[in-house]
Amino acid sequence: MSKQNPDYPGQYPEKSDFADSPPAYQDPGMAGYQTSYPGPQQYVAYPPGQGPYPPAQPYPSPQGQYPMGQGPAVTMQPAIYVQRAPLVHPMPDYLGYSIFTMLCCCLPLGIAALIYSISTRDANNMGNEELAKKNSRLARNLNHTGLGIGIAVLILWIAYVAFSASRH
């Protein structure tokens, strides 16, 4: 806790460096400041047919005159949204095979195969046959490769265990 300043009762020494009082109030209107918003801009009104630009030429009337209040009929076409329907014969997505490969054989290739399997399913639902075929083929190839790696590692592990057991 700080001690009070003896020169200024009720104040602490840290605050004694400040000025004694704030500056005097100045009215902004007297200091040259704008006190209100500018008024509306003045526009010049020209009589009809006169003005800074030459008068516009009238458009030629279409064949025949239309009765008062009626003009040519305008027909608006409704908006058409084209959506592809799901494929009638969807491509296989190999989702179960991908999950098996991911859990039992080769995790990295299984994850990649799972992603392409889900992409195949989405492409089937959107009706995009080319993308579904490409993703299906890639998921199948990744699954076959992962299964092959898993089987090869299993065979090598069995051979290693059998070889090391026969030496002892």
Coordinates of N, CA, C and O in Angstrom, one line a residue:
M1 N 0.8 -1.2 0.0 CA 0.0 0.0 0.0 C 0.9 1.2 0.0 O 1.9 1.3 0.7
S2 N 0.6 2.2 -0.8 CA 1.4 3.5 -0.9 C 1.0 4.4 0.2 O -0.2 4.4 0.7
K3 N 1.9 5.3 0.5 CA 1.6 6.4 1.5 C 0.9 7.5 0.7 O 1.1 7.7 -0.4
Q4 N 0.1 8.3 1.5 CA -0.5 9.4 0.9 C 0.4 10.6 0.7 O 1.4 10.7 1.5
N5 N 0.2 11.4 -0.3 CA 1.0 12.6 -0.6 C 0.7 13.7 0.5 O -0.5 14.1 0.5
P6 N 1.7 14.2 1.2 CA 1.3 15.2 2.2 C 0.9 16.5 1.6 O 0.2 17.3 2.2
D7 N 1.4 16.8 0.4 CA 1.0 18.1 -0.3 C -0.5 18.1 -0.7 O -1.1 19.1 -0.7
Y8 N -1.0 16.9 -1.1 CA -2.3 16.8 -1.6 C -3.0 15.7 -0.8 O -2.9 14.5 -1.1
P9 N -3.8 16.0 0.2 CA -4.4 15.0 1.0 C -5.4 14.2 0.2 O -6.1 14.8 -0.6
G10 N -5.4 12.9 0.4 CA -6.3 12.0 -0.4 C -5.8 11.5 -1.7 O -6.4 10.7 -2.3
Q11 N -4.6 12.0 -2.0 CA -3.9 11.5 -3.3 C -2.7 10.7 -2.9 O -2.0 10.9 -1.9
Y12 N -2.3 9.8 -3.8 CA -1.1 9.0 -3.6 C 0.0 9.6 -4.4 O -0.2 10.3 -5.4
P13 N 1.3 9.3 -4.1 CA 2.4 9.9 -4.8 C 2.4 9.6 -6.3 O 2.9 10.4 -7.1
E14 N 1.9 8.4 -6.7 CA 2.0 8.1 -8.1 C 1.1 9.1 -8.9 O 1.4 9.4 -10.1
K15 N 0.1 9.6 -8.3 CA -0.9 10.5 -9.0 C -0.4 11.9 -9.0 O -1.0 12.8 -9.6
S16 N 0.6 12.2 -8.2 CA 1.0 13.6 -8.1 C 1.7 14.2 -9.4 O 1.9 15.4 -9.5
D17 N 2.1 13.3 -10.3 CA 2.7 13.7 -11.5 C 1.8 14.3 -12.5 O 2.2 14.9 -13.5
F18 N 0.5 14.1 -12.3 CA -0.5 14.6 -13.3 C -0.8 16.1 -13.1 O -0.5 16.6 -12.0
A19 N -1.4 16.7 -14.1 CA -1.7 18.1 -14.0 C -2.8 18.3 -12.9 O -3.5 17.4 -12.6
D20 N -2.8 19.5 -12.4 CA -3.7 19.8 -11.3 C -5.2 19.8 -11.7 O -6.0 19.2 -11.0
S21 N -5.5 20.3 -12.9 CA -6.9 20.3 -13.3 C -7.0 20.1 -14.8 O -6.0 20.4 -15.6
P22 N -8.1 19.6 -15.3 CA -8.3 19.4 -16.7 C -8.4 20.8 -17.5 O -8.7 21.8 -16.8
P23 N -8.2 20.8 -18.8 CA -8.3 22.1 -19.5 C -9.7 22.6 -19.5 O -10.7 21.8 -19.3
A24 N -9.9 23.8 -19.7 CA -11.2 24.5 -19.7 C -12.0 24.0 -20.9 O -11.5 23.6 -22.0
Y25 N -13.4 23.9 -20.7 CA -14.3 23.5 -21.8 C -14.3 24.5 -22.9 O -14.4 25.7 -22.6
Q26 N -14.3 24.1 -24.1 CA -14.4 24.9 -25.3 C -15.7 24.5 -26.1 O -15.8 23.3 -26.4
D27 N -16.5 25.5 -26.4 CA -17.6 25.2 -27.2 C -17.2 24.9 -28.6 O -16.5 25.7 -29.3
P28 N -17.6 23.7 -29.2 CA -17.2 23.4 -30.6 C -17.6 24.4 -31.6 O -17.0 24.6 -32.6
G29 N -18.8 25.1 -31.4 CA -19.3 26.0 -32.4 C -18.4 27.2 -32.5 O -18.3 27.9 -33.5
M30 N -17.7 27.6 -31.4 CA -16.9 28.8 -31.4 C -15.5 28.4 -31.9 O -14.7 29.3 -32.3
A31 N -15.1 27.2 -31.9 CA -13.7 26.8 -32.2 C -13.6 26.6 -33.7 O -12.6 26.2 -34.2
G32 N -14.6 26.9 -34.5 CA -14.5 26.7 -36.0 C -15.0 25.3 -36.5 O -14.8 25.0 -37.6
Y33 N -15.7 24.6 -35.6 CA -16.2 23.3 -36.0 C -17.5 23.4 -36.6 O -18.3 24.3 -36.2
Q34 N -17.9 22.5 -37.5 CA -19.2 22.5 -38.1 C -20.2 21.9 -37.1 O -19.9 20.8 -36.6
T35 N -21.2 22.5 -36.7 CA -22.1 22.0 -35.6 C -23.3 21.2 -36.2 O -24.0 20.6 -35.4
S36 N -23.6 21.3 -37.5 CA -24.7 20.6 -38.0 C -24.4 20.0 -39.4 O -23.4 20.3 -40.0
Y37 N -25.3 19.2 -39.8 CA -25.1 18.6 -41.2 C -25.4 19.6 -42.2 O -26.2 20.5 -42.0
P38 N -24.8 19.5 -43.4 CA -25.1 20.4 -44.5 C -26.6 20.1 -44.9 O -27.1 19.0 -44.8
G39 N -27.2 21.2 -45.4 CA -28.6 21.1 -45.9 C -28.7 20.2 -47.1 O -27.7 19.8 -47.7
P40 N -29.9 20.0 -47.6 CA -30.1 19.1 -48.8 C -29.5 19.8 -50.0 O -29.5 21.1 -50.1
Q41 N -29.0 19.1 -50.9 CA -28.4 19.6 -52.1 C -29.5 20.2 -53.0 O -30.6 19.7 -53.0
Q42 N -29.2 21.2 -53.7 CA -30.1 21.9 -54.6 C -30.1 21.3 -56.0 O -29.0 21.1 -56.5
Y43 N -31.2 20.9 -56.5 CA -31.3 20.3 -57.8 C -32.1 21.3 -58.7 O -33.0 22.0 -58.3
V44 N -31.7 21.3 -60.0 CA -32.3 22.2 -60.9 C -33.4 21.4 -61.6 O -33.1 20.3 -62.2
A45 N -34.6 21.9 -61.6 CA -35.7 21.2 -62.3 C -35.9 21.8 -63.7 O -36.0 23.1 -63.8
Y46 N -35.9 21.0 -64.7 CA -36.1 21.5 -66.1 C -37.6 21.2 -66.5 O -38.1 20.2 -66.2
P47 N -38.2 22.1 -67.3 CA -39.5 21.8 -67.8 C -39.5 20.6 -68.7 O -38.5 20.3 -69.3
P48 N -40.6 20.0 -68.9 CA -40.6 18.8 -69.8 C -40.2 19.2 -71.2 O -40.6 20.2 -71.7
G49 N -39.4 18.3 -71.8 CA -39.0 18.6 -73.1 C -37.7 19.5 -73.2 O -37.2 19.6 -74.3
Q50 N -37.3 20.1 -72.1 CA -36.2 20.9 -72.1 C -35.2 20.4 -71.0 O -35.6 19.7 -70.1
G51 N -34.0 20.6 -71.2 CA -33.0 20.1 -70.2 C -31.7 20.1 -70.7 O -31.4 20.6 -71.9
P52 N -30.7 19.6 -70.0 CA -29.4 19.6 -70.5 C -29.1 18.6 -71.6 O -28.1 18.7 -72.3
Y53 N -30.0 17.6 -71.8 CA -29.9 16.7 -72.9 C -30.9 16.9 -74.0 O -32.0 17.3 -73.7
P54 N -30.7 16.5 -75.2 CA -31.7 16.7 -76.2 C -32.9 15.7 -76.0 O -32.7 14.7 -75.3
P55 N -34.1 16.0 -76.4 CA -35.2 15.1 -76.1 C -35.0 13.8 -76.8 O -34.4 13.7 -77.9
A56 N -35.5 12.7 -76.2 CA -35.4 11.4 -76.7 C -36.3 11.2 -77.9 O -37.4 11.8 -77.9
Q57 N -35.9 10.4 -78.8 CA -36.7 10.1 -80.0 C -37.7 9.0 -79.5 O -37.4 8.1 -78.8
P58 N -39.0 9.1 -79.9 CA -40.0 8.1 -79.6 C -39.7 6.8 -80.3 O -39.1 6.8 -81.4
Y59 N -40.0 5.7 -79.6 CA -39.8 4.4 -80.2 C -40.9 4.2 -81.2 O -42.0 4.6 -81.1
P60 N -40.5 3.5 -82.3 CA -41.6 3.2 -83.3 C -42.6 2.3 -82.7 O -42.3 1.3 -81.9
S61 N -43.8 2.5 -82.9 CA -44.9 1.7 -82.4 C -44.9 0.3 -83.1 O -44.7 0.2 -84.3
P62 N -45.2 -0.7 -82.4 CA -45.3 -2.1 -83.0 C -46.5 -2.1 -83.9 O -47.4 -1.2 -83.9
Q63 N -46.7 -3.2 -84.6 CA -47.7 -3.3 -85.6 C -49.1 -3.2 -84.9 O -49.4 -4.0 -84.0
G64 N -49.8 -2.2 -85.2 CA -51.1 -2.0 -84.6 C -50.9 -1.4 -83.2 O -49.9 -1.5 -82.5
Q65 N -52.0 -0.7 -82.7 CA -51.9 -0.1 -81.4 C -52.6 -1.1 -80.4 O -53.5 -1.8 -80.8
Y66 N -52.2 -1.0 -79.2 CA -52.8 -1.8 -78.2 C -53.9 -1.0 -77.5 O -53.7 0.2 -77.3
P67 N -54.9 -1.6 -77.0 CA -55.9 -0.9 -76.3 C -55.3 -0.3 -75.0 O -54.3 -0.7 -74.5
M68 N -56.0 0.8 -74.5 CA -55.5 1.4 -73.3 C -55.2 0.4 -72.2 O -56.1 -0.3 -71.8
G69 N -54.1 0.5 -71.5 CA -53.8 -0.3 -70.4 C -53.3 -1.7 -70.7 O -53.0 -2.5 -69.8
Q70 N -53.3 -2.1 -72.0 CA -52.9 -3.4 -72.3 C -51.7 -3.3 -73.3 O -51.6 -2.5 -74.1
G71 N -50.7 -4.2 -73.0 CA -49.5 -4.2 -73.8 C -49.3 -5.6 -74.4 O -50.2 -6.4 -74.2
P72 N -48.2 -5.8 -75.0 CA -48.0 -7.1 -75.5 C -47.9 -8.1 -74.4 O -47.4 -7.8 -73.3
A73 N -48.3 -9.3 -74.5 CA -48.3 -10.4 -73.5 C -46.9 -10.9 -73.3 O -46.2 -11.1 -74.3
V74 N -46.5 -11.0 -72.1 CA -45.1 -11.5 -71.8 C -45.4 -12.8 -71.0 O -46.1 -12.9 -70.0
T75 N -44.8 -13.9 -71.5 CA -44.9 -15.2 -70.9 C -43.6 -15.5 -70.2 O -42.5 -15.5 -70.9
M76 N -43.6 -15.8 -69.0 CA -42.4 -16.2 -68.2 C -42.3 -17.7 -68.2 O -43.3 -18.4 -67.8
Q77 N -41.2 -18.3 -68.5 CA -41.0 -19.7 -68.4 C -40.6 -20.1 -66.9 O -39.9 -19.4 -66.3
P78 N -41.1 -21.2 -66.5 CA -40.8 -21.6 -65.1 C -39.3 -22.1 -65.0 O -38.8 -22.5 -66.0
A79 N -38.7 -21.9 -63.9 CA -37.4 -22.3 -63.7 C -37.3 -23.9 -63.7 O -38.2 -24.5 -63.2
I80 N -36.3 -24.4 -64.4 CA -36.2 -25.9 -64.5 C -34.9 -26.3 -63.7 O -33.8 -25.7 -64.0
Y81 N -35.1 -27.1 -62.8 CA -33.9 -27.7 -62.0 C -33.7 -29.1 -62.5 O -34.6 -29.9 -62.4
V82 N -32.5 -29.4 -62.9 CA -32.2 -30.7 -63.4 C -31.4 -31.4 -62.3 O -30.4 -30.9 -61.9
Q83 N -32.0 -32.5 -61.9 CA -31.3 -33.3 -60.9 C -31.2 -34.7 -61.4 O -32.1 -35.3 -62.0
R84 N -30.0 -35.3 -61.2 CA -29.8 -36.7 -61.6 C -30.5 -37.6 -60.6 O -30.4 -37.4 -59.4
A85 N -31.1 -38.6 -61.1 CA -31.7 -39.6 -60.2 C -30.6 -40.7 -59.8 O -29.6 -40.8 -60.5
P86 N -30.8 -41.3 -58.7 CA -29.8 -42.4 -58.4 C -29.7 -43.4 -59.5 O -30.7 -43.6 -60.2
L87 N -28.5 -44.0 -59.7 CA -28.3 -45.0 -60.7 C -29.3 -46.2 -60.6 O -29.5 -46.7 -59.5
V88 N -29.8 -46.7 -61.7 CA -30.6 -47.8 -61.7 C -29.8 -49.1 -61.3 O -30.2 -49.9 -60.6
H89 N -28.6 -49.2 -61.9 CA -27.7 -50.2 -61.6 C -26.4 -49.6 -61.0 O -25.5 -49.3 -61.7
P90 N -26.4 -49.4 -59.7 CA -25.3 -48.7 -59.0 C -24.0 -49.6 -59.1 O -24.1 -50.8 -59.1
M91 N -22.9 -48.9 -59.1 CA -21.6 -49.6 -59.0 C -21.4 -50.1 -57.6 O -21.8 -49.5 -56.6
P92 N -20.7 -51.3 -57.5 CA -20.4 -51.8 -56.1 C -19.5 -50.8 -55.4 O -18.5 -50.3 -55.9
D93 N -19.8 -50.6 -54.1 CA -19.0 -49.7 -53.3 C -17.9 -50.3 -52.5 O -17.0 -49.7 -51.9
Y94 N -18.0 -51.6 -52.3 CA -17.0 -52.4 -51.5 C -16.8 -51.8 -50.1 O -15.7 -51.9 -49.6
L95 N -17.9 -51.4 -49.5 CA -17.7 -50.8 -48.2 C -17.3 -51.8 -47.1 O -16.4 -51.6 -46.3
G96 N -18.0 -53.0 -47.1 CA -17.6 -54.0 -46.1 C -16.2 -54.5 -46.3 O -15.5 -54.7 -45.3
Y97 N -15.8 -54.7 -47.6 CA -14.5 -55.1 -47.9 C -13.5 -54.1 -47.4 O -12.4 -54.4 -46.9
S98 N -13.8 -52.8 -47.5 CA -12.9 -51.7 -47.1 C -12.7 -51.7 -45.6 O -11.6 -51.5 -45.1
I99 N -13.8 -51.9 -44.9 CA -13.8 -52.0 -43.4 C -12.9 -53.2 -43.0 O -12.1 -53.1 -42.0
F100 N -13.1 -54.3 -43.6 CA -12.3 -55.5 -43.3 C -10.8 -55.3 -43.5 O -10.0 -55.6 -42.7
T101 N -10.5 -54.7 -44.7 CA -9.1 -54.4 -45.0 C -8.5 -53.4 -44.0 O -7.4 -53.6 -43.6
M102 N -9.3 -52.4 -43.6 CA -8.8 -51.4 -42.7 C -8.5 -52.1 -41.3 O -7.5 -51.8 -40.7
L103 N -9.4 -52.9 -40.8 CA -9.3 -53.4 -39.5 C -8.3 -54.6 -39.4 O -7.7 -54.8 -38.4
C104 N -8.3 -55.5 -40.4 CA -7.6 -56.7 -40.3 C -6.3 -56.8 -41.1 O -5.5 -57.7 -40.8
C105 N -6.1 -56.1 -42.2 CA -5.0 -56.3 -43.1 C -4.0 -55.1 -43.1 O -2.9 -55.3 -42.6
C106 N -4.4 -54.0 -43.6 CA -3.5 -52.9 -43.8 C -4.2 -51.6 -43.5 O -5.1 -51.2 -44.3
L107 N -4.0 -51.0 -42.4 CA -4.7 -49.8 -42.0 C -4.7 -48.7 -43.0 O -5.7 -48.1 -43.3
P108 N -3.5 -48.2 -43.4 CA -3.5 -47.0 -44.3 C -4.2 -47.3 -45.6 O -5.0 -46.4 -46.1
L109 N -4.0 -48.4 -46.3 CA -4.8 -48.7 -47.5 C -6.2 -48.9 -47.2 O -7.1 -48.6 -48.1
G110 N -6.6 -49.5 -46.1 CA -8.0 -49.7 -45.7 C -8.7 -48.3 -45.5 O -9.8 -48.2 -45.9
I111 N -8.0 -47.4 -44.9 CA -8.6 -46.0 -44.8 C -8.9 -45.4 -46.1 O -9.9 -44.8 -46.4
A112 N -7.9 -45.5 -47.0 CA -8.0 -44.9 -48.4 C -9.2 -45.6 -49.1 O -10.0 -45.0 -49.8
A113 N -9.2 -46.9 -49.0 CA -10.3 -47.7 -49.7 C -11.6 -47.3 -49.1 O -12.6 -47.2 -49.8
L114 N -11.7 -47.1 -47.8 CA -13.0 -46.7 -47.2 C -13.4 -45.3 -47.7 O -14.6 -45.1 -48.0
I115 N -12.5 -44.4 -47.9 CA -12.9 -43.1 -48.4 C -13.4 -43.2 -49.8 O -14.4 -42.6 -50.1
Y116 N -12.8 -44.0 -50.6 CA -13.3 -44.2 -52.0 C -14.5 -45.0 -52.1 O -15.4 -44.7 -52.9
S117 N -14.8 -45.9 -51.1 CA -16.0 -46.6 -51.1 C -17.2 -45.6 -50.7 O -18.3 -45.7 -51.4
I118 N -17.0 -44.7 -49.8 CA -18.0 -43.7 -49.5 C -18.2 -42.8 -50.7 O -19.4 -42.4 -51.0
S119 N -17.1 -42.4 -51.3 CA -17.3 -41.6 -52.5 C -18.1 -42.3 -53.6 O -18.9 -41.6 -54.3
T120 N -17.9 -43.6 -53.8 CA -18.6 -44.4 -54.7 C -20.1 -44.3 -54.4 O -21.0 -44.1 -55.3
R121 N -20.4 -44.5 -53.1 CA -21.8 -44.5 -52.7 C -22.5 -43.1 -53.0 O -23.6 -43.1 -53.4
D122 N -21.7 -42.0 -52.7 CA -22.3 -40.7 -53.0 C -22.5 -40.5 -54.5 O -23.5 -39.9 -54.9
A123 N -21.5 -40.9 -55.3 CA -21.7 -40.8 -56.7 C -22.9 -41.6 -57.2 O -23.6 -41.2 -58.2
N124 N -23.1 -42.8 -56.7 CA -24.3 -43.6 -57.1 C -25.5 -42.9 -56.7 O -26.5 -42.9 -57.5
N125 N -25.6 -42.3 -55.6 CA -26.8 -41.5 -55.2 C -27.1 -40.3 -56.0 O -28.2 -39.9 -56.2
M126 N -26.0 -39.7 -56.5 CA -26.1 -38.5 -57.3 C -26.4 -38.8 -58.8 O -26.7 -37.9 -59.6
G127 N -26.2 -40.0 -59.1 CA -26.4 -40.4 -60.5 C -25.2 -40.2 -61.4 O -25.4 -40.2 -62.6
N128 N -24.1 -40.0 -60.9 CA -22.8 -39.7 -61.6 C -22.1 -41.1 -61.9 O -21.3 -41.5 -61.1
E129 N -22.4 -41.7 -63.0 CA -21.9 -43.0 -63.3 C -20.4 -43.1 -63.5 O -19.8 -44.0 -63.0
E130 N -19.9 -42.1 -64.2 CA -18.4 -42.1 -64.5 C -17.6 -42.0 -63.2 O -16.7 -42.8 -63.0
L131 N -18.0 -41.1 -62.3 CA -17.3 -41.0 -61.0 C -17.5 -42.2 -60.1 O -16.5 -42.6 -59.5
A132 N -18.7 -42.8 -60.2 CA -18.9 -44.0 -59.4 C -18.1 -45.1 -59.9 O -17.5 -45.9 -59.1
K133 N -18.0 -45.3 -61.2 CA -17.2 -46.3 -61.8 C -15.7 -46.2 -61.4 O -15.0 -47.1 -61.0
K134 N -15.2 -44.9 -61.5 CA -13.8 -44.7 -61.2 C -13.5 -44.9 -59.7 O -12.5 -45.6 -59.4
N135 N -14.3 -44.4 -58.8 CA -14.1 -44.6 -57.4 C -14.3 -46.1 -57.0 O -13.6 -46.6 -56.1
S136 N -15.2 -46.8 -57.6 CA -15.4 -48.2 -57.3 C -14.2 -49.0 -57.7 O -13.7 -49.9 -56.9
R137 N -13.7 -48.8 -58.8 CA -12.5 -49.5 -59.3 C -11.3 -49.2 -58.4 O -10.5 -50.1 -58.0
L138 N -11.1 -47.9 -58.0 CA -10.0 -47.6 -57.1 C -10.2 -48.2 -55.7 O -9.2 -48.7 -55.2
A139 N -11.4 -48.2 -55.2 CA -11.6 -48.8 -53.9 C -11.3 -50.3 -54.0 O -10.7 -50.9 -53.0
R140 N -11.7 -51.0 -55.0 CA -11.5 -52.4 -55.2 C -10.0 -52.7 -55.3 O -9.4 -53.6 -54.6
N141 N -9.2 -51.9 -56.1 CA -7.8 -52.1 -56.2 C -7.1 -51.9 -54.9 O -6.1 -52.6 -54.5
L142 N -7.5 -50.8 -54.2 CA -6.9 -50.6 -52.8 C -7.1 -51.7 -51.9 O -6.3 -52.1 -51.1
N143 N -8.4 -52.3 -51.9 CA -8.7 -53.4 -51.0 C -7.9 -54.6 -51.4 O -7.4 -55.3 -50.5
H144 N -7.8 -54.9 -52.7 CA -7.0 -56.1 -53.1 C -5.5 -55.9 -52.7 O -4.9 -56.9 -52.2
T145 N -5.0 -54.7 -52.9 CA -3.6 -54.5 -52.5 C -3.4 -54.6 -51.0 O -2.4 -55.2 -50.5
G146 N -4.3 -54.0 -50.2 CA -4.2 -54.1 -48.7 C -4.4 -55.5 -48.2 O -3.7 -56.0 -47.3
L147 N -5.3 -56.3 -48.9 CA -5.4 -57.7 -48.5 C -4.2 -58.5 -48.8 O -3.7 -59.3 -48.0
G148 N -3.6 -58.2 -50.0 CA -2.4 -58.9 -50.4 C -1.2 -58.6 -49.4 O -0.5 -59.5 -49.0
I149 N -1.1 -57.4 -49.0 CA 0.0 -57.0 -48.1 C -0.3 -57.6 -46.7 O 0.6 -58.2 -46.1
G150 N -1.5 -57.7 -46.3 CA -1.9 -58.3 -45.0 C -1.6 -59.8 -45.0 O -1.0 -60.3 -44.0
I151 N -1.9 -60.5 -46.1 CA -1.6 -61.9 -46.2 C -0.1 -62.2 -46.2 O 0.4 -63.1 -45.6
A152 N 0.6 -61.3 -47.0 CA 2.1 -61.5 -47.1 C 2.7 -61.3 -45.7 O 3.6 -62.1 -45.3
V153 N 2.3 -60.3 -45.0 CA 2.8 -60.0 -43.6 C 2.5 -61.2 -42.7 O 3.3 -61.7 -41.9
L154 N 1.3 -61.7 -42.8 CA 0.9 -62.9 -42.0 C 1.7 -64.1 -42.3 O 2.2 -64.8 -41.4
I155 N 2.0 -64.4 -43.6 CA 2.8 -65.5 -44.0 C 4.2 -65.3 -43.5 O 4.9 -66.3 -43.0
L156 N 4.8 -64.2 -43.7 CA 6.1 -63.9 -43.2 C 6.2 -64.0 -41.7 O 7.2 -64.5 -41.2
W157 N 5.2 -63.5 -41.0 CA 5.3 -63.7 -39.5 C 5.2 -65.1 -39.1 O 5.9 -65.5 -38.2
I158 N 4.3 -65.9 -39.7 CA 4.3 -67.4 -39.4 C 5.6 -68.0 -39.7 O 6.1 -68.9 -38.9
A159 N 6.2 -67.7 -40.8 CA 7.5 -68.3 -41.2 C 8.5 -67.9 -40.2 O 9.4 -68.7 -39.8
Y160 N 8.5 -66.7 -39.7 CA 9.5 -66.2 -38.8 C 9.4 -66.9 -37.4 O 10.3 -67.4 -36.8
V161 N 8.1 -67.1 -37.0 CA 7.9 -67.7 -35.7 C 8.3 -69.2 -35.8 O 8.9 -69.8 -34.9
A162 N 7.9 -69.9 -36.9 CA 8.3 -71.3 -37.1 C 9.8 -71.4 -37.2 O 10.3 -72.4 -36.6
F163 N 10.5 -70.6 -37.9 CA 11.9 -70.7 -38.0 C 12.6 -70.4 -36.7 O 13.5 -71.1 -36.3
S164 N 12.1 -69.4 -36.0 CA 12.8 -69.1 -34.7 C 12.5 -70.1 -33.6 O 13.3 -70.4 -32.7
A165 N 11.3 -70.8 -33.7 CA 11.0 -71.9 -32.8 C 11.8 -73.2 -33.1 O 12.2 -73.9 -32.1
S166 N 12.2 -73.4 -34.3 CA 12.9 -74.6 -34.6 C 14.4 -74.5 -34.3 O 15.1 -75.4 -34.1
R167 N 14.9 -73.3 -34.1 CA 16.3 -73.0 -33.8 C 16.5 -73.2 -32.3 O 17.6 -73.4 -31.9
H168 N 15.5 -73.1 -31.5 CA 15.7 -73.2 -30.0 C 15.4 -74.5 -29.6 O 14.9 -75.3 -29.4

